[in-house]
Coordinates of C-alpha atoms in Angstrom, one line a residue:
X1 CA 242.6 37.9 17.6
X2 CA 240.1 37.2 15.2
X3 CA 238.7 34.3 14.4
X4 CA 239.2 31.3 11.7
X5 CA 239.6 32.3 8.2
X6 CA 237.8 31.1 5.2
X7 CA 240.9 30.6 3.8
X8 CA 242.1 26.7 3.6
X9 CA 244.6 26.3 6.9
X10 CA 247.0 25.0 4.3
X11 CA 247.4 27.7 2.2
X12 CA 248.3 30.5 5.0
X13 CA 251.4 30.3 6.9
X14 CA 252.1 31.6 10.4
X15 CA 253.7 35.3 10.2
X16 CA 255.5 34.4 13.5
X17 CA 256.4 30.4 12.8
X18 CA 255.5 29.3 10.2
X19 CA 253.7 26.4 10.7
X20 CA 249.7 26.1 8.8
X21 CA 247.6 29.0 10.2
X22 CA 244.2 29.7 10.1
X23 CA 243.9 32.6 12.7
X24 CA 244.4 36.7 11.5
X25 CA 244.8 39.5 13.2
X26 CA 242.1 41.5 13.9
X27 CA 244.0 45.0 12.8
X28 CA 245.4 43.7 9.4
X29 CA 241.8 42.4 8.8
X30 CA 240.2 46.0 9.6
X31 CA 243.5 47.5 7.6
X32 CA 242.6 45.0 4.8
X33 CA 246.0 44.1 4.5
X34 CA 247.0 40.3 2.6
X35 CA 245.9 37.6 4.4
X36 CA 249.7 35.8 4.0
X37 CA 251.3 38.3 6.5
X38 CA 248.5 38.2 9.0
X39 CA 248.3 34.5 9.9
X40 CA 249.1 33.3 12.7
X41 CA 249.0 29.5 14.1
X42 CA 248.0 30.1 17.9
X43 CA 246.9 33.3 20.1
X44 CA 250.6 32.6 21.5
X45 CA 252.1 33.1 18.4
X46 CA 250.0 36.1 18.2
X47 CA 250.9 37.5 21.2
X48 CA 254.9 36.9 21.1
X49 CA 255.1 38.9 18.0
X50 CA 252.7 42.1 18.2
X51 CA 255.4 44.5 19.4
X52 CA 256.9 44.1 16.0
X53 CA 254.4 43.2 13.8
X54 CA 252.6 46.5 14.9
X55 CA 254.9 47.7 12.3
X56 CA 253.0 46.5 9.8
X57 CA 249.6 48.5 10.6
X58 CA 252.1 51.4 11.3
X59 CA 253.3 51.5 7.9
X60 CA 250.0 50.8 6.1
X61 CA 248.6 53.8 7.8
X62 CA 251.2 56.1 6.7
X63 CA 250.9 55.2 3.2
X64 CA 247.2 55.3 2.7
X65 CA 245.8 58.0 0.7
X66 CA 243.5 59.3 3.6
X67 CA 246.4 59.7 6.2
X68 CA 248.8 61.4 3.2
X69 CA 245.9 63.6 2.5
X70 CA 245.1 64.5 6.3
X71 CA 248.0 67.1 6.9
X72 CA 249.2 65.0 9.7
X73 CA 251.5 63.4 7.7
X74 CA 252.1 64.6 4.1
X75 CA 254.3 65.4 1.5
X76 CA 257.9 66.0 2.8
X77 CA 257.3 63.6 5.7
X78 CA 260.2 61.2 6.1
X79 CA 261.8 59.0 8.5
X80 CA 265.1 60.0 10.3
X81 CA 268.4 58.3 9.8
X82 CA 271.8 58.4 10.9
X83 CA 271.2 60.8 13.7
X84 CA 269.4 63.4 11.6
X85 CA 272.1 63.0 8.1
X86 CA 269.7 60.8 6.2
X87 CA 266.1 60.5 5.5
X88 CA 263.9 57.1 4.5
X89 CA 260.4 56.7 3.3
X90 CA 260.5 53.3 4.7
X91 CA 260.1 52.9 9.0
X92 CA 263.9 51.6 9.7
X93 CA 265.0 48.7 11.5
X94 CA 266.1 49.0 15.0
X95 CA 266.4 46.1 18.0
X96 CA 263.0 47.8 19.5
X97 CA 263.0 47.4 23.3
X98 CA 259.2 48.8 23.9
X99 CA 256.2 49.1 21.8
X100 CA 256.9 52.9 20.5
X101 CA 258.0 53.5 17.2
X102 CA 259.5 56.2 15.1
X103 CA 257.0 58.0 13.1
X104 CA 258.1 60.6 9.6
X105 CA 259.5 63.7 10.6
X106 CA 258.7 67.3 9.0
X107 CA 261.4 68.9 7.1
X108 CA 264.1 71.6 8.9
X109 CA 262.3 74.6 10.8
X110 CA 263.9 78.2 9.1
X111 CA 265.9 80.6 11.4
X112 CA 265.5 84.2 10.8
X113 CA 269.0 85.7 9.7
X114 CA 269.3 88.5 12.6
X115 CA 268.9 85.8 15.1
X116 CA 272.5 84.8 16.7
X117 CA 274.0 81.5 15.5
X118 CA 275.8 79.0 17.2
X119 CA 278.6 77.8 14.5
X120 CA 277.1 74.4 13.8
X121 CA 273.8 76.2 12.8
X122 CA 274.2 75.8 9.1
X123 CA 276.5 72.9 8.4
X124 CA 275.8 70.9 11.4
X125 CA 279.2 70.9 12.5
X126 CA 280.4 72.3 16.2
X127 CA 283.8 73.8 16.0
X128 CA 284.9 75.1 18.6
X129 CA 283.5 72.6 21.6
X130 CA 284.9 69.3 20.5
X131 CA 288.3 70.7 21.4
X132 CA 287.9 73.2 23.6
X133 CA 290.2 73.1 27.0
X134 CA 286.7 73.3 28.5
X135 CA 285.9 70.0 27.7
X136 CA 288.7 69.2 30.6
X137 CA 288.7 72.0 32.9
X138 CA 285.3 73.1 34.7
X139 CA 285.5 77.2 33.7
X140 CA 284.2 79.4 36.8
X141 CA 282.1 81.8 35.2
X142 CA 282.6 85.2 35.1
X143 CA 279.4 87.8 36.6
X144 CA 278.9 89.0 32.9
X145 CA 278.4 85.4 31.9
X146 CA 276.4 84.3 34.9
X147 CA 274.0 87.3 34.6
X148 CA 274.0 86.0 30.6
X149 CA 272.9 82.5 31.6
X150 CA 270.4 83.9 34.0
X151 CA 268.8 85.7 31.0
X152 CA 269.0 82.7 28.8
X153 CA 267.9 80.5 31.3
X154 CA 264.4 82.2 32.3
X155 CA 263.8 82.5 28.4
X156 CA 264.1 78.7 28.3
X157 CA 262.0 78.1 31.3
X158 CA 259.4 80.5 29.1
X159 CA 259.8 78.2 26.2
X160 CA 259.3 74.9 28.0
X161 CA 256.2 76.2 29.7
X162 CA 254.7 77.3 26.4
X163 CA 255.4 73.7 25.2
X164 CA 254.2 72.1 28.5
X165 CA 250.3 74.2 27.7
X166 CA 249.8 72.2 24.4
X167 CA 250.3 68.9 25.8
X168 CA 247.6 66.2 26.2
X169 CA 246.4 63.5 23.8
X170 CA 246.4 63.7 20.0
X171 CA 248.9 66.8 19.7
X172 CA 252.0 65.5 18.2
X173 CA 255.1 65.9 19.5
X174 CA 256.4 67.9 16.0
X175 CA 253.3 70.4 17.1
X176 CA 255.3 70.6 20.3
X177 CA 258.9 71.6 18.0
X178 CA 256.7 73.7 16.8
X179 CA 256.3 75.5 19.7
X180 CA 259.7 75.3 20.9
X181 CA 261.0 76.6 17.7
X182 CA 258.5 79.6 17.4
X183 CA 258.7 80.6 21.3
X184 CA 262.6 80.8 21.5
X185 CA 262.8 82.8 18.0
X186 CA 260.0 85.3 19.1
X187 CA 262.6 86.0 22.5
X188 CA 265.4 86.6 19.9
X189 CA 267.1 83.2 20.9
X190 CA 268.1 79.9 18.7
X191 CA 267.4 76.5 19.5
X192 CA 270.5 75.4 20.6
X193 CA 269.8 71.6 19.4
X194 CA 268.5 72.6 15.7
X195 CA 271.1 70.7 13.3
X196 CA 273.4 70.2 16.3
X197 CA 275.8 66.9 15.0
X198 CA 272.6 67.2 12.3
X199 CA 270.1 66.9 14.8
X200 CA 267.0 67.4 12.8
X201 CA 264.6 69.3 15.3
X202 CA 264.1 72.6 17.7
X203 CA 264.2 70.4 20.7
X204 CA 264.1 66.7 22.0
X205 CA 260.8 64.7 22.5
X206 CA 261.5 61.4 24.8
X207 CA 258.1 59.4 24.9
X208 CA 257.6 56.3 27.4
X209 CA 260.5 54.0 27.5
X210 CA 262.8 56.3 25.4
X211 CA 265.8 58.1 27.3
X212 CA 266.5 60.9 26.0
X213 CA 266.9 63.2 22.4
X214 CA 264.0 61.6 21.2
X215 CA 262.9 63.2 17.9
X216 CA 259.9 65.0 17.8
X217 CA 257.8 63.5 14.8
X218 CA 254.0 62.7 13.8
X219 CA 253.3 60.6 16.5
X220 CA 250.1 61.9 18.3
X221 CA 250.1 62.1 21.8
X222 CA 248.1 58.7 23.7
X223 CA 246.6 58.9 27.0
X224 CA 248.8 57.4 29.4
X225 CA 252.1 58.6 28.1
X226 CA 255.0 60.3 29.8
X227 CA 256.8 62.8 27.6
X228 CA 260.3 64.2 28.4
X229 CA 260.3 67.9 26.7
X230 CA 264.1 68.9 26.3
X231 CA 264.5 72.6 25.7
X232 CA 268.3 74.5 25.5
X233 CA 268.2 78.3 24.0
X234 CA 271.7 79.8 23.2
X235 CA 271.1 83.7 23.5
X236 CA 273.6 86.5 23.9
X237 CA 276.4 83.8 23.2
X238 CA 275.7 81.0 26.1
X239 CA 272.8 77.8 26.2
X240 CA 270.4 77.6 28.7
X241 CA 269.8 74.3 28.9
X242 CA 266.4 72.0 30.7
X243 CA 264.0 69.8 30.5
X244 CA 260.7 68.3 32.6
X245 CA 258.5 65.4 31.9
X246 CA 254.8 65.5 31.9
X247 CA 252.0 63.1 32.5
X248 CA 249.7 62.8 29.6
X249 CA 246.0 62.3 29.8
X250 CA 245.6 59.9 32.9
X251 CA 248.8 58.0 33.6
X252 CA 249.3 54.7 35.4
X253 CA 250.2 54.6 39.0
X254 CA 253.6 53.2 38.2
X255 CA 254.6 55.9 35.9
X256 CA 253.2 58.4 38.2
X257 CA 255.8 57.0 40.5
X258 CA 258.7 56.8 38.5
X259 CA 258.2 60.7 37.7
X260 CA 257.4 61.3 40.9
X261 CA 261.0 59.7 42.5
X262 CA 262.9 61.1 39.4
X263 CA 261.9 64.9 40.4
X264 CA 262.0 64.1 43.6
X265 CA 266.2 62.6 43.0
X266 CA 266.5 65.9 41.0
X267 CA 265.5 68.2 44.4
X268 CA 267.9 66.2 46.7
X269 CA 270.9 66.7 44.5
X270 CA 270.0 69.9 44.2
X271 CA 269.9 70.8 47.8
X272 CA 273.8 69.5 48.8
X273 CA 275.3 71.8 46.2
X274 CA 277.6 74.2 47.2
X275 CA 281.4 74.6 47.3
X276 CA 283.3 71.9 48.8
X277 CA 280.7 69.1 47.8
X278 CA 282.3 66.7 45.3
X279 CA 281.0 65.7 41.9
X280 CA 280.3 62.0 42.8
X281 CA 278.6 62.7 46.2
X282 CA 275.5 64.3 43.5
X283 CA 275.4 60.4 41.8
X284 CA 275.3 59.1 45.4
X285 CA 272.2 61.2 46.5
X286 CA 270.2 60.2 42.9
X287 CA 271.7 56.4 43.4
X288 CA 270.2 55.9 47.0
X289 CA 266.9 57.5 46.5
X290 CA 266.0 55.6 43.3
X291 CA 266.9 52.7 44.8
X292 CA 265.4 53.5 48.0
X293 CA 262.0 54.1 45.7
X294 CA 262.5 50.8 43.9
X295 CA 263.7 52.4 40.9
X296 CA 267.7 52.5 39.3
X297 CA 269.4 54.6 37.4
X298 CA 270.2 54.7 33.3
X299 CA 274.3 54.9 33.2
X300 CA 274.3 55.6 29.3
X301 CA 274.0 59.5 29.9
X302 CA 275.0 62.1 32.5
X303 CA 275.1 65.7 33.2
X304 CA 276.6 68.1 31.7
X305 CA 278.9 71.8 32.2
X306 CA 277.3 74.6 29.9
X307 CA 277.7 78.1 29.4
X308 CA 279.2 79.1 26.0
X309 CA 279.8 75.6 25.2
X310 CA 276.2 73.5 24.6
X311 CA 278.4 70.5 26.4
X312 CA 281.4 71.0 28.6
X313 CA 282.9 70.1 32.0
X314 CA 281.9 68.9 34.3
X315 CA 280.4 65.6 33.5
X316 CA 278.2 64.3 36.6
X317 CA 277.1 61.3 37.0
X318 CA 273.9 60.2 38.1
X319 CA 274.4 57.5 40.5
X320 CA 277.1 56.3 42.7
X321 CA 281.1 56.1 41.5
X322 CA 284.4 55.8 43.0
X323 CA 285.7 56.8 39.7
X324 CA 284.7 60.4 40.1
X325 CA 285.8 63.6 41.2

């Protein structure tokens, strides 16, 4: 926090309070932003508003001439709304619950005509899975389909680990779309989440505290991040569908940790599948080793059938319920 201003204290009002303030932040100063919305009264007041009036520098950055004309961020650079429908110029509002923040996102990647389409591919629309009979009854796969999936599967793996090489700080995680998209086209496959319900981009990019489908976008890579790289391919008419998370630079313990119990939750509920073994007991497994670790699990999401359907039966929970199967 930088020091007084030679501003009168009258004249500036606290960004956070707004009682007289004659401290300013230290980024808005080096930003050269107005002095009226970098005031502050008290290194308190300071402090309980950086996580959103980081905003602020964010936005100022992205609309300076020397970031519009570094290629990072450029013309046809916009914001994402509505799940991937609707673009903005301006960063949105959203009830932030950590310090990351969306960044502009590039415009649609192109598919090659001979590559194989899922039928939301150009209108964004699925057809056929929102009422599919699968969506209710787990399907037992037939050898043609299983040896399908196999195929589709190991070009997916192929396509994560060519997105797992460029990672470390200061690539962005479109560069790592980039990848995705380029990887599974060159293997003759479509990325199965391109303009899926609209979804915007080749694959999903979770950083730090978000979930899941997290939109890849200008954001560079920081040292100490996690990143969760979500990759599905549909190829010969079925999705092969996974994702890993990777350390970035030199991570904290704690997050070494938390990835560390998560992979290691993923390998016990692996190891008790087989016939006979109910849906729930796999929830029970991840449930008692989080908690075991210190950890819990997110309830918002859970896993998924797949085959010729992106999403179908079975849904599995990750952690512990009487109300399933």
């Amino acid at each position: 926090m930088a020091g007084e201003s030679d501003v009168p204290e009258n004249t500036l009002s606290c960004a956070n309070c707004g009682k007289p303030a004659n401290l300013q932040c230290p980024k808005c100063m080096e930003l050269k932003l107005p002095r009226e919305g970098s005031a502050f009264c008290s290194q308190e007041c300071f402090k309980s508003s950086w996580s959103s009036h980081k905003s602020v520098h964010l936005k100022a950055k992205l609309s300076s001439p020397d970031t519009q004309n570094s290629g990072s961020v450029g013309e046809g650079w916009l914001y994402c709304l509505k799940r991937g429908q609707a673009r903005t110029p301006k960063l949105p509002y959203f009830d932030w619950t950590g310090s990351l923040r969306p960044y502009p996102i590039s415009s649609k990647r192109i598919v090659p005509g001979q590559i194989d389409k899922p039928d939301w591919a150009d209108d964004g629309i699925p057809k056929i899975e929102p009422n599919s009979g699968l969506q209710h009854t787990v399907e037992v796969k037939t050898p043609d389909q299983i040896e399908r999936m196999r195929e589709t599967c190991r070009i997916a793996r192929e396509v994560l680990d060519a997105a797992a090489r460029i990672i470390q700080p200061g690539v962005t995680t479109d560069e790592i779309d980039r990848v995705v998209h380029e990887a599974t086209i060159a293997a003759g496959g479509y990325p199965s989440p391109l303009n899926y319900h609209f979804f915007p981009k080749s694959c999903c990019t979770s950083v730090n505290e978000v979930i899941c489908h997290g939109i890849p976008d200008a954001r560079k890579l920081e040292d100490g991040d996690i990143v969760n790289v979500d990759v599905t391919v549909y190829y010969k008419g079925v999705h092969g569908d996974l994702n890993e998370t990777y350390f970035v630079g030199n991570v904290d313990e704690e997050s070494r940790q938390l990835v560390k119990c998560t992979y290691e939750c993923l390998e016990k509920a692996i190891s008790i599948v087989k016939p006979g073994i109910r849906f729930r007991e796999i929830g029970e497994v991840i449930s008692r080793h989080a908690s075991m670790s210190g950890f819990s699990v997110v309830k918002s999401y859970c896993g998924h059938g797949i085959g010729e359907l992106f999403h179908c039966a079975p849904n599995i929970p990750h952690y512990a319920s009487i109300l399933s199967f």
